[in-house]
Coordinates of C-alpha atoms in Angstrom, one line a residue:
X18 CA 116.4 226.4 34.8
X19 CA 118.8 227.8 37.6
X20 CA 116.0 230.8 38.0
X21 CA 113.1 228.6 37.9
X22 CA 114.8 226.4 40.3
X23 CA 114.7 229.5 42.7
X24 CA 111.5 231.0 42.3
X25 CA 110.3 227.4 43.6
X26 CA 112.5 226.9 46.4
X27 CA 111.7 230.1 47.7
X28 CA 108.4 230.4 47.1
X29 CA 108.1 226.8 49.3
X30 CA 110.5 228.4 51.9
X31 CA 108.4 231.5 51.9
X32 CA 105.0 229.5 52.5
X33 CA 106.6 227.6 55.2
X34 CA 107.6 230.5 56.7
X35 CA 104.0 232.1 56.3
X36 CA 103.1 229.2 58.7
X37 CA 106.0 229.6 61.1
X38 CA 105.5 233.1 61.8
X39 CA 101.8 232.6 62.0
X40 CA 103.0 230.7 65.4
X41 CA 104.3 233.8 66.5
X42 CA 101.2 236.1 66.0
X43 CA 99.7 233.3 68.6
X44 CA 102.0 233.5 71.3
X45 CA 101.7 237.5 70.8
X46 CA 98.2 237.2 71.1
X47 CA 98.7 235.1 73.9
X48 CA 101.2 238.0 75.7
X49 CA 98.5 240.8 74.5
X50 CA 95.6 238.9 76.3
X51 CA 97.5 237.6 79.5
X52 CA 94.9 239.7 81.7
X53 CA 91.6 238.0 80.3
X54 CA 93.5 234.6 80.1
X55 CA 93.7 235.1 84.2
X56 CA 90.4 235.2 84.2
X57 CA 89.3 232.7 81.7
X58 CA 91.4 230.5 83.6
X59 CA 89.7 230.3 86.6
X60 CA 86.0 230.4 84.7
X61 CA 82.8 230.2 86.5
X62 CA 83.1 229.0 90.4
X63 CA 82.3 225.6 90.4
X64 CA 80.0 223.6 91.9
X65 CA 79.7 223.1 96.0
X66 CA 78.3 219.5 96.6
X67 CA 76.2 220.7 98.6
X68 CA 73.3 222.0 96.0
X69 CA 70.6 220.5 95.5
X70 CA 70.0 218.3 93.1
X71 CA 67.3 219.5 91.2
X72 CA 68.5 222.6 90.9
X73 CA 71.2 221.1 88.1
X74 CA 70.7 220.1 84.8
X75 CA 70.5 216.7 83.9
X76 CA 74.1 215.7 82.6
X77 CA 75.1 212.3 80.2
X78 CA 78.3 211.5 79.4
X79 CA 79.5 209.4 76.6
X80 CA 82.1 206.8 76.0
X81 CA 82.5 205.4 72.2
X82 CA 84.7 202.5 72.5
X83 CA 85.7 200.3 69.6
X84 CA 87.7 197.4 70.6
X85 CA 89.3 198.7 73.6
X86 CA 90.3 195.7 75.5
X87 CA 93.2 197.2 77.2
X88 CA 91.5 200.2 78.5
X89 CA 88.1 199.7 79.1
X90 CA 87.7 198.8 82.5
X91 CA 90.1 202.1 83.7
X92 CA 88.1 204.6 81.8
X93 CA 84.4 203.1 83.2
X94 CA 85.6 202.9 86.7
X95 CA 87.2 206.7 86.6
X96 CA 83.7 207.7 85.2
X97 CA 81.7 206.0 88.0
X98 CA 84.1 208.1 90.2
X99 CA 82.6 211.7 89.0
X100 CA 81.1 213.8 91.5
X101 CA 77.6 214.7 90.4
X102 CA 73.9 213.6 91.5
X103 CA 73.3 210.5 90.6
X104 CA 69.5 211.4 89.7
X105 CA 70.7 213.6 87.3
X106 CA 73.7 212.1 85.4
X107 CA 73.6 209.3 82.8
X108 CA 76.5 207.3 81.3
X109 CA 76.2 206.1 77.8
X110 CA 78.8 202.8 77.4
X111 CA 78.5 203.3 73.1
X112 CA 80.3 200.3 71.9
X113 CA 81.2 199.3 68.3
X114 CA 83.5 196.6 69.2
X115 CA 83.8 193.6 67.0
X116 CA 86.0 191.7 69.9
X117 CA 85.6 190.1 73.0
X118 CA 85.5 193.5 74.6
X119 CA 81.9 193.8 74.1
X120 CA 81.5 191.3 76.4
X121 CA 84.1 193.2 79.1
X122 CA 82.7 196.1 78.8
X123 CA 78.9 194.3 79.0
X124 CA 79.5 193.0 82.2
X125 CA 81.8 195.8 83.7
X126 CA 78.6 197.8 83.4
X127 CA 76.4 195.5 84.6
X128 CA 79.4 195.3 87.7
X129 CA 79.0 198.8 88.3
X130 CA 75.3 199.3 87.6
X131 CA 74.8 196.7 91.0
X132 CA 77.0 198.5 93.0
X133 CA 78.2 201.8 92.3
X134 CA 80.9 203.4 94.0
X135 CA 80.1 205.3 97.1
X136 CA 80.4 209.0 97.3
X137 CA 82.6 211.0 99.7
X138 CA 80.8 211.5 103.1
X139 CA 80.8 215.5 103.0
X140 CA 78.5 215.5 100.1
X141 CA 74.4 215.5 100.4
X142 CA 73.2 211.9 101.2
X143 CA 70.1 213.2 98.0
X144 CA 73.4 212.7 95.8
X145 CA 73.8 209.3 96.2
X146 CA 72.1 206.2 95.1
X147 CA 71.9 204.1 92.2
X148 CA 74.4 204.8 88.9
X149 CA 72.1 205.2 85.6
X150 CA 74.8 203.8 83.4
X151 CA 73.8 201.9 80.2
X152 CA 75.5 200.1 77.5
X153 CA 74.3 200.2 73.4
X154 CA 75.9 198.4 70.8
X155 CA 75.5 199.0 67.3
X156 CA 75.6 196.1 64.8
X157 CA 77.8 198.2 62.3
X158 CA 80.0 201.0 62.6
X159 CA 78.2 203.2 60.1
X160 CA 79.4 206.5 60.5
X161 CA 82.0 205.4 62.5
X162 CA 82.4 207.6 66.4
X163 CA 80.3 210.4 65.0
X164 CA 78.0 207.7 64.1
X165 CA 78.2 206.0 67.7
X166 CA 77.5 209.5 69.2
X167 CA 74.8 210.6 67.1
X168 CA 73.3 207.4 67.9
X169 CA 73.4 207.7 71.5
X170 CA 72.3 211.4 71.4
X171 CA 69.3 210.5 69.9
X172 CA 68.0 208.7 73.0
X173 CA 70.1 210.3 75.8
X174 CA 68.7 211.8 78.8
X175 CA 70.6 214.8 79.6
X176 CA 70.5 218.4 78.3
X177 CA 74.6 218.3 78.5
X178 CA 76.9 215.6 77.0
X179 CA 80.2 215.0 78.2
X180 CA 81.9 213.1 75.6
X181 CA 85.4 211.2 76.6
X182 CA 87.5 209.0 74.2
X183 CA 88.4 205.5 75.6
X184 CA 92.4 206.3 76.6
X185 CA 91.3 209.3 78.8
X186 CA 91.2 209.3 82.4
X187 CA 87.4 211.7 83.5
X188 CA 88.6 213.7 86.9
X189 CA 86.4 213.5 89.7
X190 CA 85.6 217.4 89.6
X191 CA 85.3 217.3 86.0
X192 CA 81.4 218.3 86.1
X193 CA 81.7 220.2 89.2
X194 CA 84.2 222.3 87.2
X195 CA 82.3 222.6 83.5
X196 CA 78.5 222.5 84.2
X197 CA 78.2 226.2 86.0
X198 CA 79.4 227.6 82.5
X199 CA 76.2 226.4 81.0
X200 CA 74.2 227.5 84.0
X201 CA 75.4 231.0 83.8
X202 CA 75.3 231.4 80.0
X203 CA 72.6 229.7 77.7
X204 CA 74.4 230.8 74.5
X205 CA 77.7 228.8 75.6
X206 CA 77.6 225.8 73.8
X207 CA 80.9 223.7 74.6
X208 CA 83.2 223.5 76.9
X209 CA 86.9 222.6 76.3
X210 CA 88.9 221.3 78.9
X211 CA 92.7 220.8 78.4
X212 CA 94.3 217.2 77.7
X213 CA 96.8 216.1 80.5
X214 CA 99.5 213.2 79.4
X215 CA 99.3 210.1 81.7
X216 CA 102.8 208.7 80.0
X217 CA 104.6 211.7 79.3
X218 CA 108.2 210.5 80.2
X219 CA 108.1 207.5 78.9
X220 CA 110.2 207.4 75.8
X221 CA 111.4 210.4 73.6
X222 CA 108.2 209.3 71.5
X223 CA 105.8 210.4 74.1
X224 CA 107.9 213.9 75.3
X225 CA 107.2 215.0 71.3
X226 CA 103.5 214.3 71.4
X227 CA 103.1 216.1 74.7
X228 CA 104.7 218.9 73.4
X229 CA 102.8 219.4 70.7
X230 CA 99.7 218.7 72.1
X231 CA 100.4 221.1 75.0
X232 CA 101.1 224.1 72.1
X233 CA 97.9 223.3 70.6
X234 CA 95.8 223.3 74.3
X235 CA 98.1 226.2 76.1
X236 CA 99.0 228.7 73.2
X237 CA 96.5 228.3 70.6
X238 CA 93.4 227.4 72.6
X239 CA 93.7 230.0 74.6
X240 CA 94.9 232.5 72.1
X241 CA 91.8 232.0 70.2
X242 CA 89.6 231.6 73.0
X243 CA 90.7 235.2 74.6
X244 CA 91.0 236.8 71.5
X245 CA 87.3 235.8 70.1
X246 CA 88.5 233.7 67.0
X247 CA 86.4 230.3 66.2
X248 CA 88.2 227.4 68.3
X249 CA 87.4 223.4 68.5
X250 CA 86.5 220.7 70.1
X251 CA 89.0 218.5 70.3
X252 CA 86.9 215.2 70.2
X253 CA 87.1 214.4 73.8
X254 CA 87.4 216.1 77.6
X255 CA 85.0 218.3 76.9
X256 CA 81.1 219.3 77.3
X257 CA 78.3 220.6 75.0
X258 CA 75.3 221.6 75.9
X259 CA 72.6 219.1 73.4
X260 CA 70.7 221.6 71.9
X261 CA 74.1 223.3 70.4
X262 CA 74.4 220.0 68.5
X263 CA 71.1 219.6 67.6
X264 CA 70.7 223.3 65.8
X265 CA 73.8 223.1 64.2
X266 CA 72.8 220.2 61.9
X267 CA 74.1 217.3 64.5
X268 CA 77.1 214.5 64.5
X269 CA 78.2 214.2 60.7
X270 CA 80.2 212.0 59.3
X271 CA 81.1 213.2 56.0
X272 CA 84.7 214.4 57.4
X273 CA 86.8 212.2 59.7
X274 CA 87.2 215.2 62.1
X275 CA 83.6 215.5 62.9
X276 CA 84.8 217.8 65.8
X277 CA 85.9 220.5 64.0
X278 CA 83.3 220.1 61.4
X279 CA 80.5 220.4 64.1
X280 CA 82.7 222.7 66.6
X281 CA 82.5 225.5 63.5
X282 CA 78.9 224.8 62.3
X283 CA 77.9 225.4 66.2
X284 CA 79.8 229.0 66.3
X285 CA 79.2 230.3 62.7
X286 CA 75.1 229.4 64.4
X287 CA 75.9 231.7 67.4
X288 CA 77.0 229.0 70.0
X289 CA 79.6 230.3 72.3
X290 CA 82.5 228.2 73.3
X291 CA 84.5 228.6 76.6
X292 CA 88.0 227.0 77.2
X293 CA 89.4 225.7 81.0
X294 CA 93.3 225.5 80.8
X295 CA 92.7 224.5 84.8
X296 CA 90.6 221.9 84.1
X297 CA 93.2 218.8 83.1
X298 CA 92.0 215.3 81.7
X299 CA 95.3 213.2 81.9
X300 CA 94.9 210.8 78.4
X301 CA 97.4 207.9 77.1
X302 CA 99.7 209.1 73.7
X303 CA 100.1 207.0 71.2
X304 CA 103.5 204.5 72.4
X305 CA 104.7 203.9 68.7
X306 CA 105.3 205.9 65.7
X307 CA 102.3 203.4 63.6
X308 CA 99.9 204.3 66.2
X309 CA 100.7 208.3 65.9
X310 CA 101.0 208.1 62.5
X311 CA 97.9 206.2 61.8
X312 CA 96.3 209.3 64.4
X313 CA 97.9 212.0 62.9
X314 CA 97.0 210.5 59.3
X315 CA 93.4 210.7 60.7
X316 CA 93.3 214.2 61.6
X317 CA 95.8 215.2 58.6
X318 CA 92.9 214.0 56.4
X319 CA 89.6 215.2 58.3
X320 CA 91.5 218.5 58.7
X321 CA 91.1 218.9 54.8
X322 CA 88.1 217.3 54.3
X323 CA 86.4 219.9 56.8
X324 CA 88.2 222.6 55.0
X325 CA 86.9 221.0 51.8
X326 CA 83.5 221.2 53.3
X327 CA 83.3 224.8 55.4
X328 CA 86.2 227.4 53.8
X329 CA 83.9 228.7 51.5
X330 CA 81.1 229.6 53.8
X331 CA 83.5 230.6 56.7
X332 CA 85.4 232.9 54.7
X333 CA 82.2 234.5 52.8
X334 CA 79.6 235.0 55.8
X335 CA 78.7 238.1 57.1
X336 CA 78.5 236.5 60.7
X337 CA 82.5 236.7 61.6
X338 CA 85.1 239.5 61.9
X339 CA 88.0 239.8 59.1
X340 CA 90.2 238.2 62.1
X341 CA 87.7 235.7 62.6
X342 CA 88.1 234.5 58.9
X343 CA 92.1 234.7 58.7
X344 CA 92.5 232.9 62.3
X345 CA 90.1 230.2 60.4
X346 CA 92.1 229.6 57.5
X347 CA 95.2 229.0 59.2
X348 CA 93.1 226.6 61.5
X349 CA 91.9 224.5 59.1
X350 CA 95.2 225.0 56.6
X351 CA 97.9 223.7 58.9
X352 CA 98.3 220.3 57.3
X353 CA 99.4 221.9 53.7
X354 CA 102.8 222.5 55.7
X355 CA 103.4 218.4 55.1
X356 CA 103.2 218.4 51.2
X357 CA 105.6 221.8 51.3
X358 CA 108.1 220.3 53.5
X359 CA 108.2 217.4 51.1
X360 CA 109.0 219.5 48.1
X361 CA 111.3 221.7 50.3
X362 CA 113.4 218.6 50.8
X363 CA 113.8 217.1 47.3
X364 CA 114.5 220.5 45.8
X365 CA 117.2 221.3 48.2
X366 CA 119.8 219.3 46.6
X367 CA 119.4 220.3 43.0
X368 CA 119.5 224.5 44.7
X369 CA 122.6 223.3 46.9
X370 CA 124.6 222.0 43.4
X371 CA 122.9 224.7 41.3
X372 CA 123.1 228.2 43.0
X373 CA 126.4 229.8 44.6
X374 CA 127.2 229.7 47.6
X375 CA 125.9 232.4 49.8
X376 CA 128.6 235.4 51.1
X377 CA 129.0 236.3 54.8
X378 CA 126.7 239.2 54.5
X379 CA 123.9 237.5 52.5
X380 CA 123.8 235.1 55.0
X381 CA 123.1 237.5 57.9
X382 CA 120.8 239.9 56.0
X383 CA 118.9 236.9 54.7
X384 CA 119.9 233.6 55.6
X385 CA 120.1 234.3 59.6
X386 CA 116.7 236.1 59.7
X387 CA 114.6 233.9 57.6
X388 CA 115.6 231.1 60.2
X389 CA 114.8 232.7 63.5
X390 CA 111.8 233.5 61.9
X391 CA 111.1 230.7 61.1
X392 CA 112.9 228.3 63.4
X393 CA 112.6 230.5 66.3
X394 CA 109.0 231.1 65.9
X395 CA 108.4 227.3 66.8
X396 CA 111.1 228.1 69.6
X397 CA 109.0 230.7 71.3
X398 CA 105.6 228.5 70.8
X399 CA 106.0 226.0 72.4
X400 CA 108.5 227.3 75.3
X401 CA 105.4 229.3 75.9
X402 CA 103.2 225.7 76.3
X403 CA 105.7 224.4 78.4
X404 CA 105.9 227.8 80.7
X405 CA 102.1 227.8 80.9
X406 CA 101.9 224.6 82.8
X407 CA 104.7 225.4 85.5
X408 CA 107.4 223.4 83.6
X409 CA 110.6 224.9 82.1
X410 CA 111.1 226.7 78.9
X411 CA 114.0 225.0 78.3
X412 CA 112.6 221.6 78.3
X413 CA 111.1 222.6 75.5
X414 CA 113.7 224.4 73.6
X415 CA 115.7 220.5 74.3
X416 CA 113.0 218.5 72.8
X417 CA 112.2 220.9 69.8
X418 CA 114.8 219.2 67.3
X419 CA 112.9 216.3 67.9
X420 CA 110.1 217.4 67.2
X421 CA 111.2 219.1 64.3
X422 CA 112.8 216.0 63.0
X423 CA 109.4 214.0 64.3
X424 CA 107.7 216.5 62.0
X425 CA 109.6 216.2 58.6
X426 CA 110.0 212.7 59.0
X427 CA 106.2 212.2 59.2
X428 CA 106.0 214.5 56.6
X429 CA 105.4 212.4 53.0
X430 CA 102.8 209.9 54.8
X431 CA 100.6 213.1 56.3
X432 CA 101.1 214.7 52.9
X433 CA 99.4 211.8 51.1
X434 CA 96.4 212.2 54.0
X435 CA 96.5 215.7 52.4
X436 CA 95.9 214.6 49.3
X437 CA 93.2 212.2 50.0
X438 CA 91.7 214.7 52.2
X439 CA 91.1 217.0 48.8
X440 CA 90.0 214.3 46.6
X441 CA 87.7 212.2 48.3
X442 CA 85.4 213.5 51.9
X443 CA 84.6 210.8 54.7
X444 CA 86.6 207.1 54.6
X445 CA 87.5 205.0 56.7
X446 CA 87.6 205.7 60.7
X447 CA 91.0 204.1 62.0
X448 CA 91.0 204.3 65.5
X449 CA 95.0 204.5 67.3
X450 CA 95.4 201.7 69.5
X451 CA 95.9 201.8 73.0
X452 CA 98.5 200.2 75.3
X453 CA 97.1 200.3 78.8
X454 CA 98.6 200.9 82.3
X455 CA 100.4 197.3 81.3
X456 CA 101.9 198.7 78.2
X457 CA 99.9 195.5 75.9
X458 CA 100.7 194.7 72.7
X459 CA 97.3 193.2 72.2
X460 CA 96.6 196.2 69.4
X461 CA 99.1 197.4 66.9
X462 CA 98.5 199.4 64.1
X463 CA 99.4 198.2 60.3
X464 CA 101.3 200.1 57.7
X465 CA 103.0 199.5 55.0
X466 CA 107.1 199.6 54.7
X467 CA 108.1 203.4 54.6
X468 CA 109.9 203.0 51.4
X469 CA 109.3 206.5 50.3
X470 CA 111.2 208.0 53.7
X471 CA 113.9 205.9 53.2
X472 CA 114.2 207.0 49.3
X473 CA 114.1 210.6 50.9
X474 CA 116.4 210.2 53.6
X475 CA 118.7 209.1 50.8
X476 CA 118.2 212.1 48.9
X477 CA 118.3 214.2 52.0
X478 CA 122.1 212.1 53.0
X479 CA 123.2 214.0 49.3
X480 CA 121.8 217.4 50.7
X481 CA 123.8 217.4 53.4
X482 CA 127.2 216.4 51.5
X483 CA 126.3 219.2 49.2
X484 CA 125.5 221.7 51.5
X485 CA 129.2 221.2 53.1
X486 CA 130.7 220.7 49.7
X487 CA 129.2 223.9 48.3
X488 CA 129.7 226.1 51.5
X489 CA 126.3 226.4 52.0
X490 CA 126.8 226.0 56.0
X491 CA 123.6 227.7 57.0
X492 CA 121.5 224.4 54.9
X493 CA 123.5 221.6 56.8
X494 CA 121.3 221.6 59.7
X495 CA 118.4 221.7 57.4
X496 CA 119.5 218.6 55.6
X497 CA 120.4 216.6 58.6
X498 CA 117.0 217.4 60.0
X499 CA 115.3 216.3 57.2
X500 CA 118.0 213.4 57.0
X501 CA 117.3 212.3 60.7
X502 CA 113.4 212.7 60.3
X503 CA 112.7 210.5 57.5
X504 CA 115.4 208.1 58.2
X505 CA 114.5 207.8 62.1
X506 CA 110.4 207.2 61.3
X507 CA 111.5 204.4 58.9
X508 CA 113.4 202.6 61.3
X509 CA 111.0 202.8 63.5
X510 CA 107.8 202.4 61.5
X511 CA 109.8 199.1 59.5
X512 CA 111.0 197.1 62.8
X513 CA 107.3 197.8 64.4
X514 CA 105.5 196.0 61.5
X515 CA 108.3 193.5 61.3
X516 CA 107.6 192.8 64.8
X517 CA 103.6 192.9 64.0
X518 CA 103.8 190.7 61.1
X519 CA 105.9 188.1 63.3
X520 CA 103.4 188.6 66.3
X521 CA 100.8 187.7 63.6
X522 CA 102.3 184.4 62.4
X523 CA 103.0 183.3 65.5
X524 CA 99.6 183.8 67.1
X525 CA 96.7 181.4 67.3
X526 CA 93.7 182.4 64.1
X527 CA 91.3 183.7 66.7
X528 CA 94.4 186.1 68.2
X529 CA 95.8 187.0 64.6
X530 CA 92.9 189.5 64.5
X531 CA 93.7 191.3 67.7
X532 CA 97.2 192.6 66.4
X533 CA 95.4 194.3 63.6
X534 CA 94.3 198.0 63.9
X535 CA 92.2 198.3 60.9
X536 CA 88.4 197.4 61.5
X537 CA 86.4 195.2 59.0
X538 CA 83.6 196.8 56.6
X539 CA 80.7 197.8 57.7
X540 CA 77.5 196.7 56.5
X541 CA 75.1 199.3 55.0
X542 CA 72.3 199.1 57.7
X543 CA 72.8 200.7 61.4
X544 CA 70.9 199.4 64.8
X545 CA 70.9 200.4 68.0
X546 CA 70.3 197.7 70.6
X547 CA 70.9 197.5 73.8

């Protein structure tokens, strides 16, 4: 039993390590490709608004909105604001909403439509005039955003789609920035700009998500990007150019990450992609641990469905490089992390009572390099991410036990999105609610009472009196972590919904709805009318 006992609890560590220290070969990468990440960074010149128009090509950018109340009106009046002849750009208002929003976002286009916003006096007067800017509203949201998209695509004007989630703020140089990639490359076929965070400072919450956003965009973005290896789009703040998504089969929505479903389908077909680091779209994170969950869940789950879906024929064509194939499996793999962290956590306090003590020296042949491996891989990740964007390393090397803590106490509800990932492809489409510049409450997101973190914090409370009682000092800060984690999410997660589920009594019928994240069925027949 003691033996078996072992074999398990290493083999988990081992695997979670594997993962760690894959982190590391990306910030190497990142160090080994520093001179082409220079130049990558600054891409093609942009655009001068003094060109003339018809020289361009004909741009549309997309907006899916599903009951987006609190933002709406911010993200159509940035858009309106983006420097590009108006002759050749389109805006594509694609909303599912089942609220009054439809009826905002209706007449805020109809608002801008009559009088668009003037362009800056330097550029060509043949840049102005009237803003093509429509708005389409499906009957049901089948196929949820890929749906919506697909949809749109189908009778959109231009030859490049801009696509831009409903909590992001477009920059005014966005398409001045992206478009001269496609003009000077006709195999590129998307262009990833990086996310900027519009609330970063505002709770300890929102510093976490940043951070880990800003390892994904600044250390494996452009790792992959310089190095060659397949990267994603990341669902929003980006560009492709339409006949990339056409010949790769189109918007699907048999995955619930239908970016990185159609992102490798375009570059297995040959598509190039191109990432701009300099190119920042500022975007609202999640302001409550439901709302992240209930995104993370999402991805968690599409993550595996997509793996589900491509592994096979990613890791057996003849079209990629060994490197190519190995980068791809940790890409689509990460997730599987939750499930181990999980396990890693319940057997610790059975090792802790079962096996001695470790000695002095088998702590610091073993012990001590297994967790700088491990540990100090994540250390040196995301320092990097935070050095990338002119801010300290050290702000990041504060806010990595929260993360880390964040991370294992998300852990058993992204391990079940695992799990439902592998059994079942496509579900439902839950979309994370969004505060607003005034902070709102109007959307919450539902879950149910985190009883399983609190059962695991509990176990994770005996871990850490064993780890002292047993002399197994160099597990302590394991077991807090994990004790912290799941026991700080359940707080958090139970007082939210106790303060939804009183929001929701208290509230008129017609409001109740509002305060509920989770969208009603859709029928089985799809229009588009405008």
């Amino acid at each position: 039993m003691q033996v078996a006992l072992c074999f398990a609890y290493f083999a988990v560590l081992l695997l979670l390590a594997m993962y760690g220290l894959h982190r590391s070969h990306l910030v190497l990468t990142v160090l080994r490709y520093r001179d082409k990440l220079r130049s990558l960074r600054d891409g093609v010149p942009p655009l001068t608004t003094d060109v003339d128009p018809e020289s361009l090509p004909h741009v549309t950018i997309q907006l899916p909105l599903f009951n987006e109340a609190t933002v709406l009106a911010r993200l159509l009046e940035h858009t309106a604001r983006i420097a590009y002849p108006r002759s050749k750009l389109e805006i594509q208002v694609l909303d599912d909403s089942t609220d009054e929003s439809r009826q905002m976002a209706r007449s805020k286009v109809a608002a801008l439509a009559d009088e668009s916003p003037a362009f800056p006096e330097n550029m060509r007067k043949d840049w102005g005039g009237d803003l093509d800017i429509v708005y389409l509203h499906r009957v049901d949201r089948t196929g949820y955003k890929a749906g919506a998209l697909d949809a749109g695509l189908k009778v959109a004007k231009g030859e490049l789609i801009a696509i831009f989630d409903a909590d992001f703020l477009p920059g005014e140089t966005f398409l001045l920035d992206l478009v001269p990639h496609f003009m000077s490359d006709p195999k590129i076929g998307m262009v990833q700009a990086r996310w900027g965070h519009m609330n970063r400072e505002l709770s300890w919450l929102t510093r976490v998500q940043a951070l880990m956003l800003d390892g994904h965009h600044l250390v494996e973005n452009r790792a992959r990007a310089a190095a060659g290896w397949l990267f994603n789009f990341s669902g929003t703040g980006g560009m492709w150019r339409k006949a990339a998504i056409d010949s790769s089969g189109g918007w699907q929505h048999d995955t619930l990450t239908e970016d990185l479903d159609l992102s490798y389908r375009a570059q297995m077909a040959g598509w190039k992609f191109a990432y701009r680091e300099n190119v920042v779209t500022p975007a609202e994170l999640p302001e409550d641990v439901s709302a992240f969950r209930a995104q993370q869940y999402r991805w968690a789950k599409g993550t595996v469905q997509t793996a589900r879906k491509l592994m096979k024929r990613v890791m057996t064509t003849r079209e990629l490089t060994l490197m190519q194939r190995i980068e791809a499996f940790f890409h689509m793999t990460p997730h599987f992390a939750y499930p181990l962290m999980v396990v890693l956590s319940v057997l610790l306090l059975p090792a802790l009572l079962m096996m001695p003590a470790t000695n002095p020296t088998t702590m610091l042949i073993i012990d001590l390099p297994l967790c700088i491996g491990t540990t100090g891989s994540l250390m040196a990740f995301y320092a990097m991410a935070e050095a990338a964007q002119g801010r300290r390393r050290m702000d990041a090397v504060r806010t990595l036990p929260g993360l880390l803590a964040l991370g294992a106490g998300l852990a058993p509800h992204l391990s079940k999105a695992v799990f439902e990932g592998l059994r079942s492809m496509a579900g439902e489409f839950i979309r994370t609610p969004k505060h607003g510049s005034n902070h709102s409450n109007r959307y919450r997101a539902r879950a149910d009472l985190p009883t399983t973190e609190i059962g695991l914090c509990l176990v994770s409370f005996g871990s850490v009196v064993a780890s002292i009682e047993t002399g197994h000092w160099f597990a302590t800060p394991f077991a807090m972590l994990f004790m912290i984690g799941y026991g700080y999410v359940a707080l958090l997660v139970a007082s939210e919904q106790f303060a939804r589920r009183k929001a929701v009594r208290l509230a008129p019928a017609s409001a109740a709805q509002e305060l509920e994240s989770i969208p009603p069925p859709a029928p089985s027949t799809e229009e588009l009318a405008a």
